[in-house]
Short mmCIF file of C-alpha atoms and ligand atoms in Angstrom, two decimals:
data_model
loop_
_atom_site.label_atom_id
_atom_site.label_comp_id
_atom_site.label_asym_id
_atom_site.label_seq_id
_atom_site.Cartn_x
_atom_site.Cartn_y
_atom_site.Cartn_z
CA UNK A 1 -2.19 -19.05 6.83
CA UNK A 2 -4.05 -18.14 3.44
CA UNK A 3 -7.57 -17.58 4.16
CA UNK A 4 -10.63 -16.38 2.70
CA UNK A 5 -13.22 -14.93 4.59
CA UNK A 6 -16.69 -13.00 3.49
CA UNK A 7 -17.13 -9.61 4.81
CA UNK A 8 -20.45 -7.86 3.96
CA UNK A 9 -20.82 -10.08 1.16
CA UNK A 10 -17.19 -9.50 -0.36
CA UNK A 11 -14.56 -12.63 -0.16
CA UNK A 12 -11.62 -11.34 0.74
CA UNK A 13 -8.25 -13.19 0.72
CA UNK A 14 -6.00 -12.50 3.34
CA UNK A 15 -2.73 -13.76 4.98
CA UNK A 16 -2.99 -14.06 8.40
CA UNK A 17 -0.20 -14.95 10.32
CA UNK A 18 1.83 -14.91 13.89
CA UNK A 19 0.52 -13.96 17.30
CA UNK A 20 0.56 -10.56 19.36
CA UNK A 21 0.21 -6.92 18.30
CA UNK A 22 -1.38 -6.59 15.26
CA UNK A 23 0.34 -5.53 12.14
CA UNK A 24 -1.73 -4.89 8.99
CA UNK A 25 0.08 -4.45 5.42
CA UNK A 26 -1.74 -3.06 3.08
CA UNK A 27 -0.50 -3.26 -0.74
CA UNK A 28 0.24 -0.47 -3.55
CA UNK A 29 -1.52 -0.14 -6.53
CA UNK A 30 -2.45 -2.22 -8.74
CA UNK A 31 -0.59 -5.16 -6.56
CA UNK A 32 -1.81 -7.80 -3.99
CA UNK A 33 -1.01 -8.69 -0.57
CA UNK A 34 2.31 -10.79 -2.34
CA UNK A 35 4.56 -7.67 -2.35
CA UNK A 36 4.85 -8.00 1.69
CA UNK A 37 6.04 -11.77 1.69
CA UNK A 38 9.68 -10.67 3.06
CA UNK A 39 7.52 -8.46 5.77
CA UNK A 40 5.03 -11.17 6.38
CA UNK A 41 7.93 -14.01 6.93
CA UNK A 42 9.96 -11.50 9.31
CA UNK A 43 7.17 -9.77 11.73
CA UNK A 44 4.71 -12.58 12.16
CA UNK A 45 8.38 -14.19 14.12
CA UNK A 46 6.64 -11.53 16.54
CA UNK A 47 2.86 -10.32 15.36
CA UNK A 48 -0.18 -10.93 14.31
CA UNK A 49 0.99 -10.24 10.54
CA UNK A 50 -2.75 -9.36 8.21
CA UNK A 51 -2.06 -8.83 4.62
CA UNK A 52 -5.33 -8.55 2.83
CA UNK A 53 -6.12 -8.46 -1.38
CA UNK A 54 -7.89 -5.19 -1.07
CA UNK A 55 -11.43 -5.26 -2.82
CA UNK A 56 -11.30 -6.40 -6.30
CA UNK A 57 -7.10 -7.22 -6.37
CA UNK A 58 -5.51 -10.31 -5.97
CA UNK A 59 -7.93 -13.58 -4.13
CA UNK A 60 -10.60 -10.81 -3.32
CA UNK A 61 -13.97 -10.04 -5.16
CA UNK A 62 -15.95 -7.48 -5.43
CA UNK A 63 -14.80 -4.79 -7.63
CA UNK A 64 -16.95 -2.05 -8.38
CA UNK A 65 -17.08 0.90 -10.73
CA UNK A 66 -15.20 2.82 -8.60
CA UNK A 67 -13.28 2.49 -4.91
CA UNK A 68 -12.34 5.45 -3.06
CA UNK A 69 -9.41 5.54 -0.87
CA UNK A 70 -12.52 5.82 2.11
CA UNK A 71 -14.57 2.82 0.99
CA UNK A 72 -11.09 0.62 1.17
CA UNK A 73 -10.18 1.78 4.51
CA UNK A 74 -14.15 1.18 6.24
CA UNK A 75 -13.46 -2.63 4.34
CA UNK A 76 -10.19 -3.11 6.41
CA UNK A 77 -12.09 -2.45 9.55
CA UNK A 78 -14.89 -4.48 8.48
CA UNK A 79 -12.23 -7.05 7.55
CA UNK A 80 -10.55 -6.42 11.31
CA UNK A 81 -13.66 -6.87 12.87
CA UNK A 82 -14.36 -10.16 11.11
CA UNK A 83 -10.62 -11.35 12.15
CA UNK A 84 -11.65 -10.53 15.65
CA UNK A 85 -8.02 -8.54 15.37
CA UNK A 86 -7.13 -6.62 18.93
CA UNK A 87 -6.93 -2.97 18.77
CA UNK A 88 -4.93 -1.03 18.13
CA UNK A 89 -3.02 -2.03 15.33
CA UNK A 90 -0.54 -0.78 13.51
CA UNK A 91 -0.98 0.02 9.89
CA UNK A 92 1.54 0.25 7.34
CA UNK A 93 0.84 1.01 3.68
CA UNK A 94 2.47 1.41 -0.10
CA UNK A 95 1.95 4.17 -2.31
CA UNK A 96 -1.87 3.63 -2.64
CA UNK A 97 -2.01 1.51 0.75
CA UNK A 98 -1.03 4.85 1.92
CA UNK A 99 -3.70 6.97 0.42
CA UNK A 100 -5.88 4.09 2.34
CA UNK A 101 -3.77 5.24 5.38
CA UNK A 102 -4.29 8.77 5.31
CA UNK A 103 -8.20 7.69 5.32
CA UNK A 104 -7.53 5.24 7.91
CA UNK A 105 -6.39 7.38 10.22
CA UNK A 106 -8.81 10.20 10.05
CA UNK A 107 -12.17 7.76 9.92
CA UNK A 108 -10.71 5.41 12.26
CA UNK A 109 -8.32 7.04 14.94
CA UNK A 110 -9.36 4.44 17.62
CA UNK A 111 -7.79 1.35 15.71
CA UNK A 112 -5.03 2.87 15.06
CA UNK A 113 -1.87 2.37 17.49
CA UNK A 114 1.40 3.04 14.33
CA UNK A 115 1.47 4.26 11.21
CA UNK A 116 4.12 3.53 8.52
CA UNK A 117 3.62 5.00 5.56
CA UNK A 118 5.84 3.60 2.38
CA UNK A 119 6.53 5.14 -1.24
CA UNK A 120 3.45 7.24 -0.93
CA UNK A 121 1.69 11.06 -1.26
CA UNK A 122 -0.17 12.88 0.62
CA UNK A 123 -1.40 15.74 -1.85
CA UNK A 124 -3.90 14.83 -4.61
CA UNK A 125 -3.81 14.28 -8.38
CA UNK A 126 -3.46 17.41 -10.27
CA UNK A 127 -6.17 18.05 -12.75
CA UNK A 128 -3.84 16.46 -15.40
CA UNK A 129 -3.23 13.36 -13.50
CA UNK A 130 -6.83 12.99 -12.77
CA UNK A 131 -7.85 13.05 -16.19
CA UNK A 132 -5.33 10.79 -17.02
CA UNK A 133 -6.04 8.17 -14.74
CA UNK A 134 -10.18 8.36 -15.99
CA UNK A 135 -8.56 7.41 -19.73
CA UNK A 136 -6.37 4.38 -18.39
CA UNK A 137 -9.64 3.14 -16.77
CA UNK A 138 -11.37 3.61 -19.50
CA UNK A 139 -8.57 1.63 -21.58
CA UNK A 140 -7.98 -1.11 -19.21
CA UNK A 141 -11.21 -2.22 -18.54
CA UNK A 142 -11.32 -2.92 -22.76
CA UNK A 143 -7.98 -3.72 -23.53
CA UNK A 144 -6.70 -5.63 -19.96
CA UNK A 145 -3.93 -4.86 -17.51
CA UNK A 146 -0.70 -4.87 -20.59
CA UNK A 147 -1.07 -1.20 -20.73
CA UNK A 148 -0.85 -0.21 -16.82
CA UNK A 149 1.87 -2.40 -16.89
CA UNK A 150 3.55 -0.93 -19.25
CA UNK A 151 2.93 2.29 -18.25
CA UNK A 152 4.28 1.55 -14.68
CA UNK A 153 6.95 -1.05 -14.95
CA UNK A 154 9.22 1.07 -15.93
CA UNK A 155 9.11 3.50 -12.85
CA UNK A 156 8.76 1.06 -9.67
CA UNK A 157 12.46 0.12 -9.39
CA UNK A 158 15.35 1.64 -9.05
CA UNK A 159 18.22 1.09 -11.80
CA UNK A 160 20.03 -1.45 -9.21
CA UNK A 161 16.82 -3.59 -9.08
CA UNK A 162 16.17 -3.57 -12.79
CA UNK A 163 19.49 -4.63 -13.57
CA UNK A 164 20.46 -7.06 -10.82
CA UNK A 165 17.28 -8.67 -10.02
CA UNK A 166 15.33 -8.67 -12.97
CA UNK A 167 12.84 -11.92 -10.95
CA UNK A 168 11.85 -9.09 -8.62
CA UNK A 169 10.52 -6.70 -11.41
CA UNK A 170 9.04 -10.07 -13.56
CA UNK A 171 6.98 -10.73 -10.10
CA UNK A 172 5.47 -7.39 -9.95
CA UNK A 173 5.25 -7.98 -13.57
CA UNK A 174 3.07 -11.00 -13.53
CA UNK A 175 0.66 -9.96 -10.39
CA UNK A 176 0.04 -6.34 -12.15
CA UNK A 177 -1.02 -9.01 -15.91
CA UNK A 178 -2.90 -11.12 -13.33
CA UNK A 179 -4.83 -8.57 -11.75
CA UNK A 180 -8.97 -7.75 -12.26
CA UNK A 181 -8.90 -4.86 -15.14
CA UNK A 182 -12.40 -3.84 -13.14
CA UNK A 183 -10.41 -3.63 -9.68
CA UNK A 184 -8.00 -1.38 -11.70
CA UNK A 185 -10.27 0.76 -13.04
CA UNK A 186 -12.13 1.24 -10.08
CA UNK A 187 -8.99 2.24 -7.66
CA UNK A 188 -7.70 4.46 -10.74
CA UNK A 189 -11.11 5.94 -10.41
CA UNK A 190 -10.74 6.36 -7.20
CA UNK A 191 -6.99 7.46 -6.23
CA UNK A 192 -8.86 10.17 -9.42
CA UNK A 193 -10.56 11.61 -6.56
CA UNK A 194 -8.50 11.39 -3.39
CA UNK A 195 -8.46 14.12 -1.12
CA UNK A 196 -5.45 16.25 -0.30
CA UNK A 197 -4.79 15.68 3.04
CA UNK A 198 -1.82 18.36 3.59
CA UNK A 199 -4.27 20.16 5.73
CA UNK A 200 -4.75 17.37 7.71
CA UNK A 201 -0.91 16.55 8.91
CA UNK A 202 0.00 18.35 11.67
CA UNK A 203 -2.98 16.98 13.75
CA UNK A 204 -2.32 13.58 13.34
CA UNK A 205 -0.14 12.90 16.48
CA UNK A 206 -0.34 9.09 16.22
CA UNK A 207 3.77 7.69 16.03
CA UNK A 208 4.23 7.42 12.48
CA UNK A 209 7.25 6.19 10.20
CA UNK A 210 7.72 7.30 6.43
CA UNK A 211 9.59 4.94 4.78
CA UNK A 212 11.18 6.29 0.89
CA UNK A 213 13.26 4.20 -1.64
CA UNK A 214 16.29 6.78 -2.30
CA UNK A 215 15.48 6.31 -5.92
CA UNK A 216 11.71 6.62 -5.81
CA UNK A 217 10.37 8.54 -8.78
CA UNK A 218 6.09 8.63 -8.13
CA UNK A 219 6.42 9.95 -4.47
CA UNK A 220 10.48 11.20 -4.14
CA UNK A 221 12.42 11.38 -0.76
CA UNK A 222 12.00 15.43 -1.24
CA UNK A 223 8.41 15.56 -0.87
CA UNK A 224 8.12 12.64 1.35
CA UNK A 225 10.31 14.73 3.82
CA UNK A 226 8.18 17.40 3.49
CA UNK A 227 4.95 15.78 4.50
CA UNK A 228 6.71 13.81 7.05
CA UNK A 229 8.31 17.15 8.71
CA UNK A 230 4.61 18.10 8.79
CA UNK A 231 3.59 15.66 11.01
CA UNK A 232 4.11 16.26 14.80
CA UNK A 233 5.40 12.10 15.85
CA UNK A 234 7.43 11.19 12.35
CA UNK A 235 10.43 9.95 11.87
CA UNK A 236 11.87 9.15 8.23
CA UNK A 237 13.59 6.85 6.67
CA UNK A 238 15.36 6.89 3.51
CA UNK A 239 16.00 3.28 1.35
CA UNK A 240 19.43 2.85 -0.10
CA UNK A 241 18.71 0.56 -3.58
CA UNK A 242 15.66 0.68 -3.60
CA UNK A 243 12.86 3.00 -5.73
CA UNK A 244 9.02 3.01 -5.80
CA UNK A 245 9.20 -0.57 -4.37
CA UNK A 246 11.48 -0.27 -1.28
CA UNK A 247 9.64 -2.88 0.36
CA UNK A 248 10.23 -5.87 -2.15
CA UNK A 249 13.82 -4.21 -3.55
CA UNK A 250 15.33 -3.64 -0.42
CA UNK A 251 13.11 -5.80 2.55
CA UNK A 252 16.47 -6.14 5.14
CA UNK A 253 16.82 -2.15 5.39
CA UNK A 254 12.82 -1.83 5.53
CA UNK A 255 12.71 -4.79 7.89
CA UNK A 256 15.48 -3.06 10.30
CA UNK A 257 13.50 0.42 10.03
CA UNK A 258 10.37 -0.86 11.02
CA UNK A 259 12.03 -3.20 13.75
CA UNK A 260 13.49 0.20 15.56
CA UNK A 261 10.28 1.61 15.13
CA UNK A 262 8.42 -0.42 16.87
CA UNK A 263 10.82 0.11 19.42
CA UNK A 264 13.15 -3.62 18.92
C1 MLT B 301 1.02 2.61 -6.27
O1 MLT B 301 2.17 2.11 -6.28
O2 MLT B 301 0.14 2.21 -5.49
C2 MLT B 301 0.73 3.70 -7.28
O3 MLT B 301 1.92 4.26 -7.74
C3 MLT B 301 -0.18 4.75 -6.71
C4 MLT B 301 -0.55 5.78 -7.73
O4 MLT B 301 -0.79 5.43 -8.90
O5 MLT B 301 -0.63 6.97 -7.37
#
């Protein structure tokens, strides 16, 4: 079921389907809650499946100048609480649904039973990056989303997927020309100013899965090993076909990864 619901005076769209544990899927950057579809169909057979719009992307409003990786991870727990979801739940994010995991985790240990972390990072922009990031706001919010998409198109899929199923890339295509330039800016703005959480992993004991596309060229197998070796209870996964998007380019071999995961 497609619903909207207001949370602290933001409407936020979520899917919300299944029974049982709860598993919440939070999209990459600058996406909506779409990209899970093959996840949603396959684990609501067996959970409470919640795939929100995060604030500003996709069916939800309230954008703002800026949205740190912290201020979307207190909305999900408003957004839990509103749901009336049971705790704890496990949380599994892309690429910038895992920055909002990292903070997740740390501000809200007691909701959180899982984590699976996709295509993501867990050290900060460098200075370069940053700065870069603070001029695509600046661009998109006057010219629109055709520059972030052309910017990123070309380094979400692997050469497989861009080839063979060119409907995949035209869908990420058309959510990333349909999204909010505001909500872009904002999370640009934000991921500007994430904190490095290196420190962080080898305290964070919760059973965790780290899920890479083999082709993945924003957060490579390499260092995704690294930060997952880091981690006390993680286990890795590598993606055959699949790049940035392992999720949506490969969903059967994500689907079985998560399934032995969480122990089926
Ligand atoms: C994403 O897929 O969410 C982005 O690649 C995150 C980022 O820009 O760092």
């Amino acid at each position: 079921m497609l619903r909207t619901i207001e949370v602290s005076g933001v409407r936020f769209r979520v899917a919300d389907e299944g029974s049982g544990p709860v598993i919440l899927l939070v999209h990459g950057f600058p996406l909506d809650h779409t990209m899970w579809s093959s996840q949603i169909e396959e684990f609501s057979k067996t959970n409470r499946v919640i795939a929100p719009d995060l604030r500003g992307f996709g069916g939800t409003d309230g954008a703002l100048y800026s949205v740190s990786m912290e201020q979307y991870a207190d909305d999900l727990v408003a957004l839990l609480e509103a749901l009336h979801a049971d705790k704890p739940i496990t949380f599994c994010g892309l690429s910038m649904g895992g920055y909002v995991g990292w903070q997740f985790a740390l501000r809200h240990p007691k909701w959180l039973g899982r984590l699976i972390l996709c295509d993501t990072r867990s050290v900060a922009d460098s200075a370069e990056a940053a700065s870069n990031r603070l001029k695509m706001a600046e661009i998109v919010t006057k010219e629109g989303p055709e520059p972030i998409a052309w910017t990123m198109m070309p380094k979400l899929f692997a050469p497989t997927t861009s080839e063979r199923r060119p409907e995949l890339t035209e869908q990420i295509r058309r959510t990333v020309l349909a999204t909010n330039p505001i909500a872009i800016a904002a999370a640009h703005r934000g991921m500007a100013v994430r904190p490095d959480v290196s420190s962080f992993l080898p305290t964070l004991h919760v059973p965790t899965l780290v899920i890479v596309g083999e082709y993945d060229v924003i957060s490579p197998p390499a260092e995704m090993k690294a930060f997952s070796d880091a981690m006390p209870n993680a286990r890795f996964a590598v993606i055959s076909n699949a790049g940035h998007m392992a999720p949506i380019e490969n969903p059967s071999e994500v689907n079985q990864v998560i399934h032995e995961f969480l122990g089926r």
